[in-house]
Amino acid sequence: MSYIGILITYIFIQNFILVQFMGLCPFIGVSKNSESAIGMGIAVTFVTGIASVVCYAVHTFLLVPFALEYLRTIAFILVIAALVQLVEMVIKKMSPALYQALGIYLPLITTNCAVLGIAIINIDEGYNLLESFTAGIAAGLGFTLAIILMSNIREKLEMTPVRKVFRGVPIAFISASLMALAFMGFDSSLITNLHLG
Amino acid sequence: MSAHMKELTKGLFKENPTFIIMLGMCPTLGVSTQVSNALGMGLSVIFVLTFSNMAISALRKIIPDTIRIPSYIVIIASFVTIVEMVLHAYVPSVYAALGVYLPLIVVNCIILGRAEAFANKNTVLDSALDGIGMGIGFTMSLTLISLIREVFGSGTITLFAVGGFDGVIEIPGLSESPIGVLTLASGALLVMGYLKAFFQWKSSRGKK
């Protein structure tokens, strides 16, 4: 599949939140206002991009040569946890302004399924280094798109008369469900019709 | 003994991980298309949760406070790897159906959440009971969602094939004209939203 094909697949067709349900906890937890949604989205995109490359490298150059593929889950989660720490330290040193904006979201990302999810999907799909990186960025962008849309919907919902039992999380789920219905319009035939396959 | 029993039963309803604390939703919605997948996922989580709770509780005085989260993750990941290997070897159909959601048990917030909130402060026995209770609570919620989605979405109930029984129960009337959207991603979020509303209604009524 071409790089644009991978981008479209993971942003729209296999959208991480609305189709694969990865990263639902921050999606519901952090989508109350659009500023924090954007911060979370950028932080996740940053980490999924880097984690895809590093996990690909760990799998290809460390696990496969020593026939240790069964340690994949442990190796990847350790790499991701270390990476998130490292990214946090680097951002703190290089750009205090960016750290101010992303700081509180970075530690949460270790346990975001989207990061481990894309690392495992890359290996299962047999992507090469550059394809893994593209898929990682695309997955992050898909997450960002969904969380920003959701935060805008929730800001509007704040001012809407919603029945008491549906207020808060339930109405957020139902709105997400309607968004998922809209995302069903993107399916794999899009890739075929655009000749990206 | 009653104090121990309370650790076991609180996960079932009062502190149900899925509907009340809202943790671990990714696998809940991802694998709830069929009852058999939900049960497979639930049993895997019960196993991982119980044993990681026990291990973390036993090591709680040895693990330094500053590196506790990475240590917990390694312990959890080891048990998840065991489950992966066992399922791959003995029930390959469930392994294939759970797909990427199986390794994702590592980052399931319920397990790390219980380790942080309960197992590092309590004894091994209480932690084991807490793990079993929370695991059963999770399995019940997961089974409930998958039952709704499968019965109304495809008109069947898929269990495990035993002997001559192929594992699929068809529900007359529903299997000819099911509400197909419930089996899709959108249906999962819809069912979750309505169930959460139901639990909010129930708990607000209980307070009065």
mmCIF file of C-alpha atoms in Angstrom:
data_model
loop_
_atom_site.group_PDB
_atom_site.id
_atom_site.type_symbol
_atom_site.label_atom_id
_atom_site.label_comp_id
_atom_site.label_asym_id
_atom_site.label_seq_id
_atom_site.Cartn_x
_atom_site.Cartn_y
_atom_site.Cartn_z
ATOM 1 C CA MET A 1 0.000 0.000 0.000
ATOM 2 C CA SER A 2 1.255 3.498 -0.816
ATOM 3 C CA TYR A 3 2.097 5.981 1.924
ATOM 4 C CA ILE A 4 -0.970 8.091 1.177
ATOM 5 C CA GLY A 5 -3.022 4.906 1.325
ATOM 6 C CA ILE A 6 -1.648 4.166 4.803
ATOM 7 C CA LEU A 7 -2.358 7.720 5.911
ATOM 8 C CA ILE A 8 -5.980 7.568 4.740
ATOM 9 C CA THR A 9 -6.447 4.078 6.195
ATOM 10 C CA TYR A 10 -5.405 4.997 9.727
ATOM 11 C CA ILE A 11 -6.866 8.511 9.828
ATOM 12 C CA PHE A 12 -10.296 7.656 8.427
ATOM 13 C CA ILE A 13 -11.015 4.014 7.565
ATOM 14 C CA GLN A 14 -9.460 2.411 10.660
ATOM 15 C CA ASN A 15 -9.808 5.483 12.867
ATOM 16 C CA PHE A 16 -8.272 4.468 16.174
ATOM 17 C CA ILE A 17 -11.019 5.763 18.407
ATOM 18 C CA LEU A 18 -14.186 5.470 16.401
ATOM 19 C CA VAL A 19 -13.518 2.178 14.620
ATOM 20 C CA GLN A 20 -10.934 0.298 16.696
ATOM 21 C CA PHE A 21 -11.774 1.725 20.154
ATOM 22 C CA MET A 22 -8.132 2.297 21.078
ATOM 23 C CA GLY A 23 -7.483 5.180 23.424
ATOM 24 C CA LEU A 24 -11.083 5.512 24.559
ATOM 25 C CA CYS A 25 -10.172 6.412 28.150
ATOM 26 C CA PRO A 26 -8.381 9.687 27.285
ATOM 27 C CA PHE A 27 -10.959 10.255 24.550
ATOM 28 C CA ILE A 28 -13.746 10.376 27.119
ATOM 29 C CA GLY A 29 -11.614 11.805 29.936
ATOM 30 C CA VAL A 30 -9.785 14.653 28.199
ATOM 31 C CA SER A 31 -12.379 15.770 25.643
ATOM 32 C CA LYS A 32 -14.252 18.180 27.894
ATOM 33 C CA ASN A 33 -12.671 21.287 26.347
ATOM 34 C CA SER A 34 -11.001 21.771 22.995
ATOM 35 C CA GLU A 35 -7.703 23.187 24.276
ATOM 36 C CA SER A 36 -6.799 20.105 26.268
ATOM 37 C CA ALA A 37 -8.090 17.926 23.421
ATOM 38 C CA ILE A 38 -5.632 19.544 21.013
ATOM 39 C CA GLY A 39 -2.804 19.177 23.550
ATOM 40 C CA MET A 40 -3.576 15.514 24.080
ATOM 41 C CA GLY A 41 -3.891 14.912 20.330
ATOM 42 C CA ILE A 42 -0.503 16.462 19.544
ATOM 43 C CA ALA A 43 1.181 14.599 22.405
ATOM 44 C CA VAL A 44 -0.277 11.267 21.228
ATOM 45 C CA THR A 45 0.688 11.874 17.584
ATOM 46 C CA PHE A 46 4.221 12.720 18.680
ATOM 47 C CA VAL A 47 4.578 9.536 20.723
ATOM 48 C CA THR A 48 2.860 7.161 18.256
ATOM 49 C CA GLY A 49 5.176 8.403 15.491
ATOM 50 C CA ILE A 50 8.360 7.869 17.496
ATOM 51 C CA ALA A 51 7.146 4.665 19.174
ATOM 52 C CA SER A 52 6.315 3.069 15.805
ATOM 53 C CA VAL A 53 9.881 3.591 14.603
ATOM 54 C CA VAL A 54 11.549 2.498 17.838
ATOM 55 C CA CYS A 55 9.340 -0.577 18.287
ATOM 56 C CA TYR A 56 9.936 -1.536 14.663
ATOM 57 C CA ALA A 57 13.694 -1.255 15.248
ATOM 58 C CA VAL A 58 13.524 -3.255 18.487
ATOM 59 C CA HIS A 59 11.485 -5.990 16.801
ATOM 60 C CA THR A 60 13.629 -6.231 13.644
ATOM 61 C CA PHE A 61 17.115 -5.834 15.089
ATOM 62 C CA LEU A 62 16.715 -7.282 18.573
ATOM 63 C CA LEU A 63 13.816 -9.719 18.882
ATOM 64 C CA VAL A 64 13.887 -11.427 15.460
ATOM 65 C CA PRO A 65 17.671 -12.171 15.323
ATOM 66 C CA PHE A 66 17.519 -13.826 18.755
ATOM 67 C CA ALA A 67 14.153 -15.568 18.079
ATOM 68 C CA LEU A 68 12.524 -13.768 20.987
ATOM 69 C CA GLU A 69 9.321 -12.676 19.236
ATOM 70 C CA TYR A 70 7.238 -14.006 22.119
ATOM 71 C CA LEU A 71 8.672 -11.233 24.318
ATOM 72 C CA ARG A 72 7.115 -8.658 22.000
ATOM 73 C CA THR A 73 4.475 -7.379 24.428
ATOM 74 C CA ILE A 74 6.921 -6.914 27.317
ATOM 75 C CA ALA A 75 9.609 -5.360 25.119
ATOM 76 C CA PHE A 76 7.229 -2.912 23.462
ATOM 77 C CA ILE A 77 5.578 -1.678 26.628
ATOM 78 C CA LEU A 78 8.985 -1.129 28.249
ATOM 79 C CA VAL A 79 10.232 0.730 25.181
ATOM 80 C CA ILE A 80 7.111 2.892 25.180
ATOM 81 C CA ALA A 81 7.310 3.651 28.909
ATOM 82 C CA ALA A 82 10.983 4.610 28.596
ATOM 83 C CA LEU A 83 10.306 6.597 25.457
ATOM 84 C CA VAL A 84 7.542 8.622 27.068
ATOM 85 C CA GLN A 85 9.875 9.481 29.951
ATOM 86 C CA LEU A 86 12.621 10.451 27.500
ATOM 87 C CA VAL A 87 10.308 12.565 25.372
ATOM 88 C CA GLU A 88 9.109 14.291 28.520
ATOM 89 C CA MET A 89 12.669 15.102 29.593
ATOM 90 C CA VAL A 90 13.746 16.272 26.123
ATOM 91 C CA ILE A 91 10.718 18.541 25.711
ATOM 92 C CA LYS A 92 11.240 19.966 29.197
ATOM 93 C CA LYS A 93 14.836 20.867 28.300
ATOM 94 C CA MET A 94 14.355 21.989 24.687
ATOM 95 C CA SER A 95 11.057 23.804 24.800
ATOM 96 C CA PRO A 96 9.590 24.750 28.164
ATOM 97 C CA ALA A 97 6.599 26.318 26.400
ATOM 98 C CA LEU A 98 5.687 23.049 24.689
ATOM 99 C CA TYR A 99 6.262 21.237 27.979
ATOM 100 C CA GLN A 100 3.840 23.588 29.683
ATOM 101 C CA ALA A 101 1.241 22.717 27.066
ATOM 102 C CA LEU A 102 1.777 18.947 26.877
ATOM 103 C CA GLY A 103 3.288 18.231 30.287
ATOM 104 C CA ILE A 104 0.294 16.794 32.083
ATOM 105 C CA TYR A 105 -0.737 14.596 29.150
ATOM 106 C CA LEU A 106 2.592 12.910 28.502
ATOM 107 C CA PRO A 107 2.639 10.532 31.503
ATOM 108 C CA LEU A 108 -0.898 9.409 30.640
ATOM 109 C CA ILE A 109 0.212 8.249 27.220
ATOM 110 C CA THR A 110 2.146 5.209 28.471
ATOM 111 C CA THR A 111 -1.125 3.474 29.234
ATOM 112 C CA ASN A 112 -2.884 4.723 26.115
ATOM 113 C CA CYS A 113 -3.782 1.640 24.079
ATOM 114 C CA ALA A 114 -3.259 3.542 20.847
ATOM 115 C CA VAL A 115 0.525 3.611 21.238
ATOM 116 C CA LEU A 116 0.997 -0.098 21.980
ATOM 117 C CA GLY A 117 -1.775 -0.856 19.486
ATOM 118 C CA ILE A 118 -0.096 0.821 16.522
ATOM 119 C CA ALA A 119 3.270 -0.744 17.402
ATOM 120 C CA ILE A 120 1.707 -4.225 17.332
ATOM 121 C CA ILE A 121 -0.383 -3.528 14.217
ATOM 122 C CA ASN A 122 2.764 -2.375 12.365
ATOM 123 C CA ILE A 123 4.440 -5.715 13.060
ATOM 124 C CA ASP A 124 1.321 -7.767 12.266
ATOM 125 C CA GLU A 125 0.851 -5.945 8.953
ATOM 126 C CA GLY A 126 4.533 -6.385 8.075
ATOM 127 C CA TYR A 127 5.207 -2.700 7.419
ATOM 128 C CA ASN A 128 8.781 -1.524 6.801
ATOM 129 C CA LEU A 129 10.434 1.300 8.722
ATOM 130 C CA LEU A 130 9.012 4.211 6.757
ATOM 131 C CA GLU A 131 5.557 2.607 6.472
ATOM 132 C CA SER A 132 5.535 2.053 10.244
ATOM 133 C CA PHE A 133 6.378 5.696 10.817
ATOM 134 C CA THR A 134 3.603 6.782 8.425
ATOM 135 C CA ALA A 135 1.091 4.495 10.118
ATOM 136 C CA GLY A 136 2.151 5.816 13.536
ATOM 137 C CA ILE A 137 1.699 9.442 12.530
ATOM 138 C CA ALA A 138 -1.603 8.638 10.786
ATOM 139 C CA ALA A 139 -2.953 6.812 13.843
ATOM 140 C CA GLY A 140 -2.061 9.819 15.985
ATOM 141 C CA LEU A 141 -3.692 12.211 13.536
ATOM 142 C CA GLY A 142 -6.843 10.067 13.461
ATOM 143 C CA PHE A 143 -6.912 10.189 17.274
ATOM 144 C CA THR A 144 -6.414 13.977 17.196
ATOM 145 C CA LEU A 145 -9.196 14.431 14.642
ATOM 146 C CA ALA A 146 -11.670 12.383 16.665
ATOM 147 C CA ILE A 147 -10.819 13.969 20.025
ATOM 148 C CA ILE A 148 -11.024 17.538 18.645
ATOM 149 C CA LEU A 149 -14.402 16.835 16.986
ATOM 150 C CA MET A 150 -15.608 15.256 20.210
ATOM 151 C CA SER A 151 -14.456 18.170 22.396
ATOM 152 C CA ASN A 152 -16.315 20.619 20.192
ATOM 153 C CA ILE A 153 -19.463 18.514 20.389
ATOM 154 C CA ARG A 154 -19.150 18.310 24.169
ATOM 155 C CA GLU A 155 -18.646 22.059 24.517
ATOM 156 C CA LYS A 156 -21.919 22.522 22.624
ATOM 157 C CA LEU A 157 -23.631 19.822 24.713
ATOM 158 C CA GLU A 158 -22.781 21.750 27.893
ATOM 159 C CA MET A 159 -25.307 24.373 26.848
ATOM 160 C CA THR A 160 -27.963 21.938 25.653
ATOM 161 C CA PRO A 161 -30.758 20.682 27.849
ATOM 162 C CA VAL A 162 -29.903 17.001 28.241
ATOM 163 C CA ARG A 163 -31.886 14.703 30.491
ATOM 164 C CA LYS A 164 -30.191 14.294 33.853
ATOM 165 C CA VAL A 165 -29.348 10.597 33.529
ATOM 166 C CA PHE A 166 -27.731 11.160 30.123
ATOM 167 C CA ARG A 167 -25.605 14.125 31.201
ATOM 168 C CA GLY A 168 -21.830 13.709 31.058
ATOM 169 C CA VAL A 169 -20.427 10.396 29.915
ATOM 170 C CA PRO A 170 -23.553 8.677 28.467
ATOM 171 C CA ILE A 171 -24.345 11.480 26.032
ATOM 172 C CA ALA A 172 -20.648 11.596 25.092
ATOM 173 C CA PHE A 173 -20.809 7.917 24.154
ATOM 174 C CA ILE A 174 -23.986 8.393 22.155
ATOM 175 C CA SER A 175 -22.459 11.362 20.285
ATOM 176 C CA ALA A 176 -19.366 9.258 19.606
ATOM 177 C CA SER A 177 -21.633 6.525 18.291
ATOM 178 C CA LEU A 178 -23.200 8.931 15.778
ATOM 179 C CA MET A 179 -19.717 10.076 14.759
ATOM 180 C CA ALA A 180 -18.685 6.450 14.260
ATOM 181 C CA LEU A 181 -21.731 6.012 12.043
ATOM 182 C CA ALA A 182 -20.495 8.905 9.906
ATOM 183 C CA PHE A 183 -16.981 7.420 9.761
ATOM 184 C CA MET A 184 -18.476 4.218 8.316
ATOM 185 C CA GLY A 185 -18.746 6.214 5.096
ATOM 186 C CA PHE A 186 -14.994 5.710 4.748
ATOM 187 C CA ASP A 187 -14.351 2.102 3.868
ATOM 188 C CA SER A 188 -11.627 0.177 2.113
ATOM 189 C CA SER A 189 -13.213 0.753 -1.304
ATOM 190 C CA LEU A 190 -11.952 4.336 -0.946
ATOM 191 C CA ILE A 191 -8.388 3.042 -1.283
ATOM 192 C CA THR A 192 -9.302 1.000 -4.364
ATOM 193 C CA ASN A 193 -11.211 3.827 -6.035
ATOM 194 C CA LEU A 194 -8.414 6.329 -5.491
ATOM 195 C CA HIS A 195 -5.906 3.778 -6.909
ATOM 196 C CA LEU A 196 -3.796 3.878 -3.764
ATOM 197 C CA GLY A 197 -3.777 0.119 -3.176
ATOM 198 C CA MET B 1 -14.196 -13.434 56.850
ATOM 199 C CA SER B 2 -16.902 -10.892 55.998
ATOM 200 C CA ALA B 3 -14.236 -8.230 55.389
ATOM 201 C CA HIS B 4 -12.591 -10.544 52.872
ATOM 202 C CA MET B 5 -15.923 -11.240 51.231
ATOM 203 C CA LYS B 6 -16.434 -7.510 50.804
ATOM 204 C CA GLU B 7 -13.192 -7.250 48.797
ATOM 205 C CA LEU B 8 -14.549 -9.942 46.531
ATOM 206 C CA THR B 9 -18.050 -8.602 45.996
ATOM 207 C CA LYS B 10 -17.386 -4.870 45.704
ATOM 208 C CA GLY B 11 -16.107 -5.324 42.129
ATOM 209 C CA LEU B 12 -19.344 -6.936 41.018
ATOM 210 C CA PHE B 13 -21.770 -4.021 41.411
ATOM 211 C CA LYS B 14 -20.744 -1.264 43.809
ATOM 212 C CA GLU B 15 -17.380 -0.539 42.182
ATOM 213 C CA ASN B 16 -17.993 -2.274 38.870
ATOM 214 C CA PRO B 17 -14.898 -1.403 36.802
ATOM 215 C CA THR B 18 -16.683 -0.843 33.501
ATOM 216 C CA PHE B 19 -19.869 0.992 34.407
ATOM 217 C CA ILE B 20 -19.015 2.790 37.636
ATOM 218 C CA ILE B 21 -15.259 3.509 37.536
ATOM 219 C CA MET B 22 -15.191 3.587 33.695
ATOM 220 C CA LEU B 23 -11.875 1.821 33.243
ATOM 221 C CA GLY B 24 -10.685 -0.530 30.538
ATOM 222 C CA MET B 25 -13.147 0.449 27.889
ATOM 223 C CA CYS B 26 -11.036 -0.267 24.808
ATOM 224 C CA PRO B 27 -11.305 -4.083 25.027
ATOM 225 C CA THR B 28 -14.862 -3.834 26.365
ATOM 226 C CA LEU B 29 -16.085 -2.315 23.139
ATOM 227 C CA GLY B 30 -13.559 -3.895 20.798
ATOM 228 C CA VAL B 31 -14.256 -7.571 21.486
ATOM 229 C CA SER B 32 -17.921 -7.473 22.481
ATOM 230 C CA THR B 33 -19.293 -8.494 19.073
ATOM 231 C CA GLN B 34 -19.702 -12.140 20.161
ATOM 232 C CA VAL B 35 -20.440 -13.666 23.552
ATOM 233 C CA SER B 36 -17.627 -16.218 23.165
ATOM 234 C CA ASN B 37 -15.033 -13.478 22.572
ATOM 235 C CA ALA B 38 -16.314 -11.566 25.577
ATOM 236 C CA LEU B 39 -15.949 -14.653 27.771
ATOM 237 C CA GLY B 40 -12.453 -15.352 26.423
ATOM 238 C CA MET B 41 -11.412 -11.771 27.096
ATOM 239 C CA GLY B 42 -13.047 -11.791 30.531
ATOM 240 C CA LEU B 43 -11.295 -14.986 31.615
ATOM 241 C CA SER B 44 -7.942 -13.649 30.384
ATOM 242 C CA VAL B 45 -8.446 -10.456 32.376
ATOM 243 C CA ILE B 46 -9.482 -12.376 35.533
ATOM 244 C CA PHE B 47 -6.304 -14.456 35.272
ATOM 245 C CA VAL B 48 -3.981 -11.508 34.652
ATOM 246 C CA LEU B 49 -5.655 -9.295 37.255
ATOM 247 C CA THR B 50 -5.606 -11.914 40.001
ATOM 248 C CA PHE B 51 -2.023 -13.014 39.503
ATOM 249 C CA SER B 52 -0.594 -9.535 38.909
ATOM 250 C CA ASN B 53 -2.421 -8.288 42.019
ATOM 251 C CA MET B 54 -0.939 -11.166 44.016
ATOM 252 C CA ALA B 55 2.576 -10.653 42.657
ATOM 253 C CA ILE B 56 2.502 -6.900 43.191
ATOM 254 C CA SER B 57 1.081 -7.281 46.673
ATOM 255 C CA ALA B 58 3.770 -9.825 47.576
ATOM 256 C CA LEU B 59 6.512 -7.536 46.255
ATOM 257 C CA ARG B 60 5.050 -4.298 47.581
ATOM 258 C CA LYS B 61 7.729 -3.859 50.245
ATOM 259 C CA ILE B 62 10.603 -4.658 47.851
ATOM 260 C CA ILE B 63 9.703 -2.446 44.884
ATOM 261 C CA PRO B 64 11.090 1.104 45.373
ATOM 262 C CA ASP B 65 8.414 3.748 45.212
ATOM 263 C CA THR B 66 9.999 5.775 42.398
ATOM 264 C CA ILE B 67 10.051 2.970 39.834
ATOM 265 C CA ARG B 68 6.849 1.231 40.869
ATOM 266 C CA ILE B 69 4.854 1.952 37.698
ATOM 267 C CA PRO B 70 7.454 0.438 35.307
ATOM 268 C CA SER B 71 7.798 -2.557 37.652
ATOM 269 C CA TYR B 72 4.024 -3.088 37.690
ATOM 270 C CA ILE B 73 3.926 -2.892 33.904
ATOM 271 C CA VAL B 74 6.630 -5.538 33.557
ATOM 272 C CA ILE B 75 4.825 -7.864 35.985
ATOM 273 C CA ILE B 76 1.519 -7.366 34.154
ATOM 274 C CA ALA B 77 3.148 -7.815 30.740
ATOM 275 C CA SER B 78 4.661 -11.133 31.847
ATOM 276 C CA PHE B 79 1.255 -12.532 32.824
ATOM 277 C CA VAL B 80 -0.286 -11.227 29.599
ATOM 278 C CA THR B 81 2.433 -13.019 27.633
ATOM 279 C CA ILE B 82 1.593 -16.254 29.469
ATOM 280 C CA VAL B 83 -2.098 -15.847 28.562
ATOM 281 C CA GLU B 84 -1.186 -15.090 24.945
ATOM 282 C CA MET B 85 0.928 -18.227 24.662
ATOM 283 C CA VAL B 86 -1.657 -20.475 26.358
ATOM 284 C CA LEU B 87 -4.538 -19.200 24.203
ATOM 285 C CA HIS B 88 -2.430 -19.456 21.039
ATOM 286 C CA ALA B 89 -1.611 -23.079 21.857
ATOM 287 C CA TYR B 90 -4.985 -24.389 23.097
ATOM 288 C CA VAL B 91 -7.794 -22.163 21.734
ATOM 289 C CA PRO B 92 -6.430 -20.654 18.487
ATOM 290 C CA SER B 93 -9.922 -19.519 17.401
ATOM 291 C CA VAL B 94 -10.300 -17.264 20.460
ATOM 292 C CA TYR B 95 -6.687 -16.099 20.027
ATOM 293 C CA ALA B 96 -7.437 -15.078 16.438
ATOM 294 C CA ALA B 97 -10.731 -13.393 17.350
ATOM 295 C CA LEU B 98 -9.219 -11.321 20.156
ATOM 296 C CA GLY B 99 -6.345 -10.261 17.871
ATOM 297 C CA VAL B 100 -4.567 -7.090 18.897
ATOM 298 C CA TYR B 101 -6.828 -6.627 21.947
ATOM 299 C CA LEU B 102 -5.104 -9.526 23.725
ATOM 300 C CA PRO B 103 -1.651 -7.893 24.081
ATOM 301 C CA LEU B 104 -3.503 -4.656 24.834
ATOM 302 C CA ILE B 105 -4.567 -6.146 28.209
ATOM 303 C CA VAL B 106 -1.166 -4.796 29.353
ATOM 304 C CA VAL B 107 -2.389 -1.230 29.034
ATOM 305 C CA ASN B 108 -5.886 -2.011 30.292
ATOM 306 C CA CYS B 109 -6.394 0.671 32.910
ATOM 307 C CA ILE B 110 -8.251 -1.718 35.256
ATOM 308 C CA ILE B 111 -5.153 -3.801 35.928
ATOM 309 C CA LEU B 112 -2.695 -0.957 36.510
ATOM 310 C CA GLY B 113 -5.431 0.912 38.361
ATOM 311 C CA ARG B 114 -6.039 -1.938 40.821
ATOM 312 C CA ALA B 115 -2.278 -2.410 41.291
ATOM 313 C CA GLU B 116 -1.849 1.256 42.154
ATOM 314 C CA ALA B 117 -5.056 1.717 44.151
ATOM 315 C CA PHE B 118 -5.293 -1.589 45.973
ATOM 316 C CA ALA B 119 -2.560 -4.210 45.611
ATOM 317 C CA ASN B 120 0.338 -2.040 46.772
ATOM 318 C CA LYS B 121 -1.376 -1.338 50.086
ATOM 319 C CA ASN B 122 -3.050 -4.632 50.975
ATOM 320 C CA THR B 123 -2.199 -8.211 51.799
ATOM 321 C CA VAL B 124 -1.794 -10.952 49.205
ATOM 322 C CA LEU B 125 -5.116 -12.612 50.104
ATOM 323 C CA ASP B 126 -7.132 -9.388 49.924
ATOM 324 C CA SER B 127 -5.419 -8.430 46.663
ATOM 325 C CA ALA B 128 -6.214 -11.819 45.135
ATOM 326 C CA LEU B 129 -9.873 -11.496 46.166
ATOM 327 C CA ASP B 130 -9.982 -7.936 44.848
ATOM 328 C CA GLY B 131 -8.517 -9.156 41.547
ATOM 329 C CA ILE B 132 -11.035 -11.993 41.215
ATOM 330 C CA GLY B 133 -13.963 -9.705 42.122
ATOM 331 C CA MET B 134 -12.945 -6.918 39.774
ATOM 332 C CA GLY B 135 -12.219 -9.476 37.038
ATOM 333 C CA ILE B 136 -15.655 -11.057 37.420
ATOM 334 C CA GLY B 137 -17.273 -7.604 37.439
ATOM 335 C CA PHE B 138 -15.453 -6.779 34.218
ATOM 336 C CA THR B 139 -16.445 -10.114 32.647
ATOM 337 C CA MET B 140 -20.089 -9.604 33.610
ATOM 338 C CA SER B 141 -20.213 -6.133 32.064
ATOM 339 C CA LEU B 142 -18.422 -7.353 28.959
ATOM 340 C CA THR B 143 -20.800 -10.318 28.627
ATOM 341 C CA LEU B 144 -23.829 -8.065 29.120
ATOM 342 C CA ILE B 145 -22.703 -5.708 26.339
ATOM 343 C CA SER B 146 -21.827 -8.568 24.000
ATOM 344 C CA LEU B 147 -25.131 -10.322 24.744
ATOM 345 C CA ILE B 148 -27.095 -7.194 23.812
ATOM 346 C CA ARG B 149 -24.995 -6.617 20.720
ATOM 347 C CA GLU B 150 -25.101 -10.201 19.500
ATOM 348 C CA VAL B 151 -28.737 -11.033 20.295
ATOM 349 C CA PHE B 152 -30.110 -7.872 18.683
ATOM 350 C CA GLY B 153 -27.317 -7.331 16.161
ATOM 351 C CA SER B 154 -27.145 -10.769 14.567
ATOM 352 C CA GLY B 155 -29.837 -12.813 16.318
ATOM 353 C CA THR B 156 -27.439 -15.437 17.647
ATOM 354 C CA ILE B 157 -25.590 -16.319 20.828
ATOM 355 C CA THR B 158 -22.145 -17.764 20.147
ATOM 356 C CA LEU B 159 -20.674 -19.933 22.882
ATOM 357 C CA PHE B 160 -17.889 -22.493 22.703
ATOM 358 C CA ALA B 161 -18.432 -25.612 20.591
ATOM 359 C CA VAL B 162 -18.704 -28.727 22.771
ATOM 360 C CA GLY B 163 -19.165 -32.172 21.206
ATOM 361 C CA GLY B 164 -22.077 -32.202 18.755
ATOM 362 C CA PHE B 165 -23.200 -28.707 19.774
ATOM 363 C CA ASP B 166 -21.579 -26.215 17.377
ATOM 364 C CA GLY B 167 -21.740 -23.379 19.893
ATOM 365 C CA VAL B 168 -24.200 -21.128 18.079
ATOM 366 C CA ILE B 169 -27.738 -20.608 19.412
ATOM 367 C CA GLU B 170 -30.057 -18.959 16.889
ATOM 368 C CA ILE B 171 -32.913 -16.859 18.169
ATOM 369 C CA PRO B 172 -35.994 -17.280 15.987
ATOM 370 C CA GLY B 173 -37.445 -14.007 14.750
ATOM 371 C CA LEU B 174 -34.314 -11.989 15.383
ATOM 372 C CA SER B 175 -31.902 -13.971 13.235
ATOM 373 C CA GLU B 176 -33.905 -13.211 10.042
ATOM 374 C CA SER B 177 -34.024 -9.457 10.504
ATOM 375 C CA PRO B 178 -31.412 -8.353 13.033
ATOM 376 C CA ILE B 179 -30.496 -4.747 13.849
ATOM 377 C CA GLY B 180 -27.178 -4.934 12.009
ATOM 378 C CA VAL B 181 -25.781 -1.628 13.225
ATOM 379 C CA LEU B 182 -25.305 -3.019 16.726
ATOM 380 C CA THR B 183 -22.542 -5.341 15.534
ATOM 381 C CA LEU B 184 -20.631 -2.380 14.087
ATOM 382 C CA ALA B 185 -18.393 0.087 15.900
ATOM 383 C CA SER B 186 -21.182 2.613 16.164
ATOM 384 C CA GLY B 187 -23.498 0.133 17.909
ATOM 385 C CA ALA B 188 -20.905 -0.621 20.574
ATOM 386 C CA LEU B 189 -20.666 3.041 21.566
ATOM 387 C CA LEU B 190 -24.460 3.370 21.501
ATOM 388 C CA VAL B 191 -25.029 0.349 23.775
ATOM 389 C CA MET B 192 -22.317 1.618 26.133
ATOM 390 C CA GLY B 193 -23.928 5.060 26.284
ATOM 391 C CA TYR B 194 -27.359 3.709 27.132
ATOM 392 C CA LEU B 195 -26.024 1.240 29.709
ATOM 393 C CA LYS B 196 -24.018 3.988 31.399
ATOM 394 C CA ALA B 197 -27.154 6.153 31.486
ATOM 395 C CA PHE B 198 -29.022 3.234 33.052
ATOM 396 C CA PHE B 199 -26.382 2.850 35.779
ATOM 397 C CA GLN B 200 -26.382 6.605 36.447
ATOM 398 C CA TRP B 201 -30.169 6.456 36.807
ATOM 399 C CA LYS B 202 -29.912 3.478 39.139
ATOM 400 C CA SER B 203 -27.269 5.029 41.379
ATOM 401 C CA SER B 204 -29.095 8.389 41.550
ATOM 402 C CA ARG B 205 -32.251 6.535 42.585
ATOM 403 C CA GLY B 206 -30.351 4.598 45.235
ATOM 404 C CA LYS B 207 -29.138 7.808 46.892
ATOM 405 C CA LYS B 208 -32.620 9.185 47.561
#
